[in-house]
mmCIF file of C-alpha atoms in Angstrom:
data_model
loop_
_atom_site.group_PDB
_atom_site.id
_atom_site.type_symbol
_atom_site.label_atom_id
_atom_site.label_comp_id
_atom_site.label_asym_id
_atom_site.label_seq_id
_atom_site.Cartn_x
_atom_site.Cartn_y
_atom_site.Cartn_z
ATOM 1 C CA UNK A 634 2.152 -7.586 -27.096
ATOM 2 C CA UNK A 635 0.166 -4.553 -27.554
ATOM 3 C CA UNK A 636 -2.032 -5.360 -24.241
ATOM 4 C CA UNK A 637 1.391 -5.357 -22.393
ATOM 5 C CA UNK A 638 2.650 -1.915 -23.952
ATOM 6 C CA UNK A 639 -0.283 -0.016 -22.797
ATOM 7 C CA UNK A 640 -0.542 -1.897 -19.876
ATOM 8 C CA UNK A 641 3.500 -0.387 -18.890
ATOM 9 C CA UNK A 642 2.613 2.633 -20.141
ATOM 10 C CA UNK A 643 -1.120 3.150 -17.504
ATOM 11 C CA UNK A 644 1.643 1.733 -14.712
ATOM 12 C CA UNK A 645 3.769 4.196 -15.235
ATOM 13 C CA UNK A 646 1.429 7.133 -15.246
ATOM 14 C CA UNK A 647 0.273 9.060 -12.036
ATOM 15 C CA UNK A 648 -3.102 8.116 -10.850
ATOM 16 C CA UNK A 649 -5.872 10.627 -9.417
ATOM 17 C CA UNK A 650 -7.926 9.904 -6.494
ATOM 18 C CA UNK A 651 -11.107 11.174 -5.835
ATOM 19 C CA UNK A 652 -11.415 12.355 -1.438
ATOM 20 C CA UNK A 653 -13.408 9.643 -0.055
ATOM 21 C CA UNK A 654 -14.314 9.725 3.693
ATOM 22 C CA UNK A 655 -15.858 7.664 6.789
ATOM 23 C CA UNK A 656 -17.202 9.070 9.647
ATOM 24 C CA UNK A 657 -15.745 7.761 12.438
ATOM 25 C CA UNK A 658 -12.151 8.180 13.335
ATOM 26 C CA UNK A 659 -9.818 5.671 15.428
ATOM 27 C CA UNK A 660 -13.054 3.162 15.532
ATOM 28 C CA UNK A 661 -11.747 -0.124 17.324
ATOM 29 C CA UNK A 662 -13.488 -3.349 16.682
ATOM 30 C CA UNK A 663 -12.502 -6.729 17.760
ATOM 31 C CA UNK A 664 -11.181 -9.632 15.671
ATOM 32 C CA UNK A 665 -12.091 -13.189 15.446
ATOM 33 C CA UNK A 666 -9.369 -13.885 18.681
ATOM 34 C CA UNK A 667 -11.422 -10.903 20.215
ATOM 35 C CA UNK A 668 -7.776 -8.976 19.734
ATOM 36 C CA UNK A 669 -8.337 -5.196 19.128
ATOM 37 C CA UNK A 670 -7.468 -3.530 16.063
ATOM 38 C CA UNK A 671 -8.344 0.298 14.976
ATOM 39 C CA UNK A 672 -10.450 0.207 11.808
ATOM 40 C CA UNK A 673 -11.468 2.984 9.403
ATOM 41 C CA UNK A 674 -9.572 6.760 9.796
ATOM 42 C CA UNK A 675 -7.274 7.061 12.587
ATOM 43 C CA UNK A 676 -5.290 9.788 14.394
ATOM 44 C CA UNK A 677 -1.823 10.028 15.646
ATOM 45 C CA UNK A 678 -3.360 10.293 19.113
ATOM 46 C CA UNK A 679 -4.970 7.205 18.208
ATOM 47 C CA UNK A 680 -2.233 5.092 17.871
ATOM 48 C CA UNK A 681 -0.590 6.738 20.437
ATOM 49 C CA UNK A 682 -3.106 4.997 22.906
ATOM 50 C CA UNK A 683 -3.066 1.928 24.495
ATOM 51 C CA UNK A 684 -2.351 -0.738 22.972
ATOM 52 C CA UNK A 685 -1.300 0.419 20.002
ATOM 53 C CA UNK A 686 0.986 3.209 21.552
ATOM 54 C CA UNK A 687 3.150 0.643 23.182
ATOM 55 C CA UNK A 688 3.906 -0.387 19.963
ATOM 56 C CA UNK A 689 3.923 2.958 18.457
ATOM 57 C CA UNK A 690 5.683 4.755 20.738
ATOM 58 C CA UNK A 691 8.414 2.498 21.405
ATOM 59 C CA UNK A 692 9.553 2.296 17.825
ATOM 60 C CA UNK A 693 8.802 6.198 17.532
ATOM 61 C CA UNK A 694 11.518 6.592 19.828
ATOM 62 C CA UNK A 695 13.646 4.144 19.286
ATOM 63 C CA UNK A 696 14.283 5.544 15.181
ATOM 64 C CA UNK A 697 16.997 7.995 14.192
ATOM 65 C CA UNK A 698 16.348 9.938 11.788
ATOM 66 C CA UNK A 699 18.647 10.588 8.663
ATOM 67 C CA UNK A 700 18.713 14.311 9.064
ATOM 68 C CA UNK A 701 20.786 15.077 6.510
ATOM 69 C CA UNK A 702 18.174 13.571 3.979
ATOM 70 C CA UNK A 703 15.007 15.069 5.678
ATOM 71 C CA UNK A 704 16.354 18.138 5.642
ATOM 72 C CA UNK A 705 16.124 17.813 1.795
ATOM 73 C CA UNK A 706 12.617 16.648 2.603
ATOM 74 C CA UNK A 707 12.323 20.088 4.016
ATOM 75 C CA UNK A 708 10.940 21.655 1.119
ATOM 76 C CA UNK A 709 9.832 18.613 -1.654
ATOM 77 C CA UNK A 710 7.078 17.578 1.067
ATOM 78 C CA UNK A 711 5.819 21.591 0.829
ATOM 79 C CA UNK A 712 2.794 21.490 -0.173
ATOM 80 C CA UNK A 713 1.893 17.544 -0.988
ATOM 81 C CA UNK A 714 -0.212 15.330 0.968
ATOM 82 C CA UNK A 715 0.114 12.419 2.545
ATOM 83 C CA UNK A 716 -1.873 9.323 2.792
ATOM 84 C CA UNK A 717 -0.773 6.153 5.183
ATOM 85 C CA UNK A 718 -3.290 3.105 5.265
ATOM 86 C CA UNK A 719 -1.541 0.561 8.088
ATOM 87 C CA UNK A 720 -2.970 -2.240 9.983
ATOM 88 C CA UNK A 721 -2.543 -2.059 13.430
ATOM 89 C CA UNK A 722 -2.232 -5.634 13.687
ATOM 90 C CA UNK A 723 0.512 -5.740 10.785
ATOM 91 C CA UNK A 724 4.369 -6.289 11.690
ATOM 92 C CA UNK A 725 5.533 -4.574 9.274
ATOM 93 C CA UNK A 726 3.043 -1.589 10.322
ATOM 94 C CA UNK A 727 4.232 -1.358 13.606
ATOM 95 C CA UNK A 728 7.865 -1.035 12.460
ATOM 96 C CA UNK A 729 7.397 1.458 9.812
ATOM 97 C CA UNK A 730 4.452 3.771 10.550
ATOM 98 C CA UNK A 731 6.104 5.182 13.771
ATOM 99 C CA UNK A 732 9.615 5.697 11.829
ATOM 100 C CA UNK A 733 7.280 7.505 9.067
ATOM 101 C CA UNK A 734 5.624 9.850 11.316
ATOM 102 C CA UNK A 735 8.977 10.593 13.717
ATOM 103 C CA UNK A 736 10.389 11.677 10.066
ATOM 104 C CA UNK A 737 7.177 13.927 9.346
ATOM 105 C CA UNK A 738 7.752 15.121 13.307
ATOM 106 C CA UNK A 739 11.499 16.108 12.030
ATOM 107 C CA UNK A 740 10.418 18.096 8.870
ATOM 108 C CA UNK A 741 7.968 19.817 10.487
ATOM 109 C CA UNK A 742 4.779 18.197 8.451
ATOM 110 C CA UNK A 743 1.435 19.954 9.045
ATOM 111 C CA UNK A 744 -0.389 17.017 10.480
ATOM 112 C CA UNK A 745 -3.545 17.967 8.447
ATOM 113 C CA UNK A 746 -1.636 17.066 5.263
ATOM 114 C CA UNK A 747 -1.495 13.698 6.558
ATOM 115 C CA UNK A 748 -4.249 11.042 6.138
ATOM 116 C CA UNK A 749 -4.001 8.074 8.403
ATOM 117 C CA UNK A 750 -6.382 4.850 7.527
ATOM 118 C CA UNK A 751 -6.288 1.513 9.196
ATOM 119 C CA UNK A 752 -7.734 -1.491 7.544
ATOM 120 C CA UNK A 753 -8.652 -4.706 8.289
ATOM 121 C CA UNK A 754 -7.223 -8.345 8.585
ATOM 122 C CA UNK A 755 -10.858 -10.230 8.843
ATOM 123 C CA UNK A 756 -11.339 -11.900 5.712
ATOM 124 C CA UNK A 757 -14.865 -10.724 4.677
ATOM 125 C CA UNK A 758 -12.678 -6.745 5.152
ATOM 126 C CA UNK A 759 -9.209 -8.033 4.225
ATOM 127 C CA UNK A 760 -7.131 -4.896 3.620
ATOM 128 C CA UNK A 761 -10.047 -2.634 3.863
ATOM 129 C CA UNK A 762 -11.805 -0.089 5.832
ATOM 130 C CA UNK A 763 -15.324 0.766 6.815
ATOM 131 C CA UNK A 764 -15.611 3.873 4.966
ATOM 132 C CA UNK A 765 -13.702 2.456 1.939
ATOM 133 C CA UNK A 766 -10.886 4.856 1.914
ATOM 134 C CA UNK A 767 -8.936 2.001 0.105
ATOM 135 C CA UNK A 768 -11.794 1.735 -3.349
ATOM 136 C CA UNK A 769 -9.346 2.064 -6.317
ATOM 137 C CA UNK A 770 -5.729 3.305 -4.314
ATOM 138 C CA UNK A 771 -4.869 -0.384 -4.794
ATOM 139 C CA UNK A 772 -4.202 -0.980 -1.326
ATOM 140 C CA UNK A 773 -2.748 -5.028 -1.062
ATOM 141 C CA UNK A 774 -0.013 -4.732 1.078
ATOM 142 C CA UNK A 775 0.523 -2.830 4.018
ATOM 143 C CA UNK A 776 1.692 -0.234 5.062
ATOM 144 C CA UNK A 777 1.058 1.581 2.044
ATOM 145 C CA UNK A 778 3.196 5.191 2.102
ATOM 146 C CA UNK A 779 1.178 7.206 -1.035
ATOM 147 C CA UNK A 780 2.627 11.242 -1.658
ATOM 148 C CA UNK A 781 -0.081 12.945 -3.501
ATOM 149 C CA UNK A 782 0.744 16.501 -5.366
ATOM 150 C CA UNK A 783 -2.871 18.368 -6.034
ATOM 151 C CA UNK A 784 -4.649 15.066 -5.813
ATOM 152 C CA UNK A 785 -2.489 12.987 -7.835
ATOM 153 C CA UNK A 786 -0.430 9.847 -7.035
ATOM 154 C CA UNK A 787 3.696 10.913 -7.612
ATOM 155 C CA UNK A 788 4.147 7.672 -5.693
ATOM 156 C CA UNK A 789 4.023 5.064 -2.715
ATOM 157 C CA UNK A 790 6.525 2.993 -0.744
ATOM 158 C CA UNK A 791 4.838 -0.649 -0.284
ATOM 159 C CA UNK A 792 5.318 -2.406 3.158
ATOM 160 C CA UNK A 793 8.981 -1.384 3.625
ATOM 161 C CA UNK A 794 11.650 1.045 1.737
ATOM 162 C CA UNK A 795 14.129 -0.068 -0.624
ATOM 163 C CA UNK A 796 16.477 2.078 0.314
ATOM 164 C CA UNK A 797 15.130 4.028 3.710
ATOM 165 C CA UNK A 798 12.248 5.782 4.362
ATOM 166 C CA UNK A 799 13.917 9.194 4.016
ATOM 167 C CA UNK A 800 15.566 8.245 0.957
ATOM 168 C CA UNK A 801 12.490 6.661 -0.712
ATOM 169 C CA UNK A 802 10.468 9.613 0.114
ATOM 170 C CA UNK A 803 12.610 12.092 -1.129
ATOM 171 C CA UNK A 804 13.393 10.408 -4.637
ATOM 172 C CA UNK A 805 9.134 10.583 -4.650
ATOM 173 C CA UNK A 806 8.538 13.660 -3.792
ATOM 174 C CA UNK A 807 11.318 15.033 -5.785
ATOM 175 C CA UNK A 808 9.886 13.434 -8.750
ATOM 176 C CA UNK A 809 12.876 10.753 -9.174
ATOM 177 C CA UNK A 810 12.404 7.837 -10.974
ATOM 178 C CA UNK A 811 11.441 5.183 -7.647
ATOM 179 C CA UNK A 812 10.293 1.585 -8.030
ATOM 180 C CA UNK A 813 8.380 0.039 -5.304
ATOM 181 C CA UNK A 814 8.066 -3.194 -4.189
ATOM 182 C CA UNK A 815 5.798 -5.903 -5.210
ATOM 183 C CA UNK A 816 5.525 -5.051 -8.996
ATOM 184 C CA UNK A 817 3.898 -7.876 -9.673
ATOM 185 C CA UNK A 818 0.877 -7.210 -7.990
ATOM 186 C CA UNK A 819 1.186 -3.488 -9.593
ATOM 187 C CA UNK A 820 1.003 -4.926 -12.745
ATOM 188 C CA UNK A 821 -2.008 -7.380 -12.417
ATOM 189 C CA UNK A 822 -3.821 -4.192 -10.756
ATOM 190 C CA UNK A 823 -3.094 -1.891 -13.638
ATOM 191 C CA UNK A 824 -4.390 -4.551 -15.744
ATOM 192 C CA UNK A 825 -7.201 -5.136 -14.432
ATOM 193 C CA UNK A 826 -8.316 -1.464 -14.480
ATOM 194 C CA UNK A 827 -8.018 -1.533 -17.855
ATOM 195 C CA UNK A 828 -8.742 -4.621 -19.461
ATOM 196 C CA UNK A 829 -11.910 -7.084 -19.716
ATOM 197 C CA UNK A 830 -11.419 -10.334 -17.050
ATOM 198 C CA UNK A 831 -12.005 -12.511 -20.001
ATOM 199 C CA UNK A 832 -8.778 -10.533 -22.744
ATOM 200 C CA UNK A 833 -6.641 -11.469 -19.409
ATOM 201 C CA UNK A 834 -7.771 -15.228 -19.615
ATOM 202 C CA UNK A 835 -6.732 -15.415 -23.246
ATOM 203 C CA UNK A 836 -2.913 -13.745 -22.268
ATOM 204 C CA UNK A 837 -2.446 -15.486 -19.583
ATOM 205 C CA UNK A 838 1.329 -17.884 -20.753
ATOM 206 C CA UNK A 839 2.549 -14.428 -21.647
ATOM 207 C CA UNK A 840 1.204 -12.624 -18.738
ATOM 208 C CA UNK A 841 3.157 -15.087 -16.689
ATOM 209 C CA UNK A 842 6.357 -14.432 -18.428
ATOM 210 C CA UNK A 843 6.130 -10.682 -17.937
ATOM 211 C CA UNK A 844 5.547 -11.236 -14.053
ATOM 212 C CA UNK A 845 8.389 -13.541 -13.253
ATOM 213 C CA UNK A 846 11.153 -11.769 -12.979
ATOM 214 C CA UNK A 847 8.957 -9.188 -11.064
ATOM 215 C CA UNK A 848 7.646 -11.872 -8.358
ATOM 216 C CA UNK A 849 10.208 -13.445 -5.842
ATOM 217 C CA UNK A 850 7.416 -15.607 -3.863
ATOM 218 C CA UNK A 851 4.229 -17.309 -4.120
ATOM 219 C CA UNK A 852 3.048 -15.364 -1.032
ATOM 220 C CA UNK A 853 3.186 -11.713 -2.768
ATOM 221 C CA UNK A 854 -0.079 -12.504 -5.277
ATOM 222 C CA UNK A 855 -1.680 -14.683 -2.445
ATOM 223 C CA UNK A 856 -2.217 -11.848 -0.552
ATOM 224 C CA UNK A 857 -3.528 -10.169 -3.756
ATOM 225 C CA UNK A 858 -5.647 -12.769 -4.478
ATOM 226 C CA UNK A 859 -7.392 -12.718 -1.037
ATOM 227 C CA UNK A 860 -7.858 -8.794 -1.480
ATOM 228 C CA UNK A 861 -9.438 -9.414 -4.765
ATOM 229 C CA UNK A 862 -11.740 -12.155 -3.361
ATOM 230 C CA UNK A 863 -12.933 -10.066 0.171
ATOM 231 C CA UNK A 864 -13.892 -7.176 -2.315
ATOM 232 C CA UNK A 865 -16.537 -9.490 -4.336
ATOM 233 C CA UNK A 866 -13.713 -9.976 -7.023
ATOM 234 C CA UNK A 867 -13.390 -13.425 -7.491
ATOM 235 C CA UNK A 868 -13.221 -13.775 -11.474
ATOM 236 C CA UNK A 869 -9.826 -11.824 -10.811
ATOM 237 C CA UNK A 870 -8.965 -13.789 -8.235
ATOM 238 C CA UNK A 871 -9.287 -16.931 -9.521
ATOM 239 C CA UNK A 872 -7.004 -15.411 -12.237
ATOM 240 C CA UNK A 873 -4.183 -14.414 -9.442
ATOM 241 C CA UNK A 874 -4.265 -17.885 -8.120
ATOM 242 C CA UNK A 875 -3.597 -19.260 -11.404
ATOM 243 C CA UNK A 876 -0.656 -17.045 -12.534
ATOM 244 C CA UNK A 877 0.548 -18.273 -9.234
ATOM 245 C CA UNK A 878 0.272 -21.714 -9.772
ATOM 246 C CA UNK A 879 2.038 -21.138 -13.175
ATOM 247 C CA UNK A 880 4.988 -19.172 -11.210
ATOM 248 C CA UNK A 881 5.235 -21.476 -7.992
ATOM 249 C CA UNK A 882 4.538 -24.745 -9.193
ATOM 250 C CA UNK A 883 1.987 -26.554 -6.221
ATOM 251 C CA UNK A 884 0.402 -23.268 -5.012
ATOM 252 C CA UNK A 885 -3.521 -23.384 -4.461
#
């Protein structure tokens, strides 16, 4: 039990990332299809650029923003950064990142407070980028949405709002109390920052208690699982595909 308290208690707090950096910006590599994707830092003029800006654009324009809300955003995104990591082969990228940026657009957002990093869906760089923007920001779903204030995390919107994107970001930036989603895989990465692989082994009935009301499929700590093995992790991994198999009965 006392694993678990501290465990809730390092979730909860705000975590501090140290600038990391890669030299080349809106680098475009090929996948295993030979499909292009960007890889590494990007800029909005990169993904404004074919093909990614027929994507980008499109749902740029097509979003309305909630004005009344980002006006409110106004003044709690003063002075806070923000960092995006997307794939631009990712659904769920496409939809969101051009929605994020038209609200940015709307509030008036210096675009050098912004940080833009595009990973990779190649398994030997699953979710991550040349330069290794990604090392400890606990980057496995994307997009990833993160507000930092002086270098610290005050918190991220995972793949997709819970209520909007406005909304979300506001209750972040404003220091609200705001809940992601994909807890479970929040958890198991908080633990494993600060416990010993084999202390996790020994909790691992209980651990699977504590992350079942917080997982809703066997596909959310897959994905984690597949981060944890592409990063040379696979003592963790082997520990996410068990919890799994504990939660969804079947899954390998």
């Amino acid at each position: 039990m006392t694993l678990f308290c501290y465990i809730f208690f390092c979730i909860s707090c705000h975590r501090h990332f140290t600038p990391r950096g890669s030299a080349t910006s809106n680098l475009e590599v090929r996948d295993h299809n030979g499909n292009p994707q960007l890889l590494g830092k990007a800029t909005r003029a990169g993904l404004q650029q074919p093909p990614y800006g027929d994507w980008f654009n499109r749902n740029y324009d097509a979003y309305a923003v909630d004005t009344a809300t980002a006006q409110q955003l106004r003044t709690t995104l003063s002075g806070k950064r923000l960092l995006i990591f997307l794939g631009t082969w990712c659904g769920d990228s496409k939809r969101e990142v051009p929605r994020f940026m038209k609200i940015l657009d709307w509030c008036g957002i210096d675009s050098a407070s912004v940080e833009i990093v595009t990973v990779s869906n190649m398994d030997s760089l699953y979710k991550q980028s040349p330069g290794h923007e990604e090392i400890g920001r606990d980057i496995f779903r994307v997009p990833d949405f993160i507000v930092l204030d002086h270098g610290q995390e005050m918190g991220r919107i995972v793949e997709s709002p819970v209520s909007s994107l406005e909304k979300d970001l506001l209750s972040i930036a404003s220091g609200t109390s705001y809940t992601p989603h994909y807890q479970g895989g929040a958890l198991l990465a908080a633990i494993f920052h600060h416990e010993k692989v084999g202390n996790v082994k020994k909790h691992l009935p209980e651990l699977t208690e504590k992350l079942r009301p917080l997982v809703s499929s066997a596909g959310e700590l897959s994905s984690y699982a597949r981060v944890l093995q592409s990063t040379g992790q696979p003592e963790k991994a082997d520990i996410v595909k068990e919890l799994n198999a504990r939660l969804f009965p079947g899954t390998k």
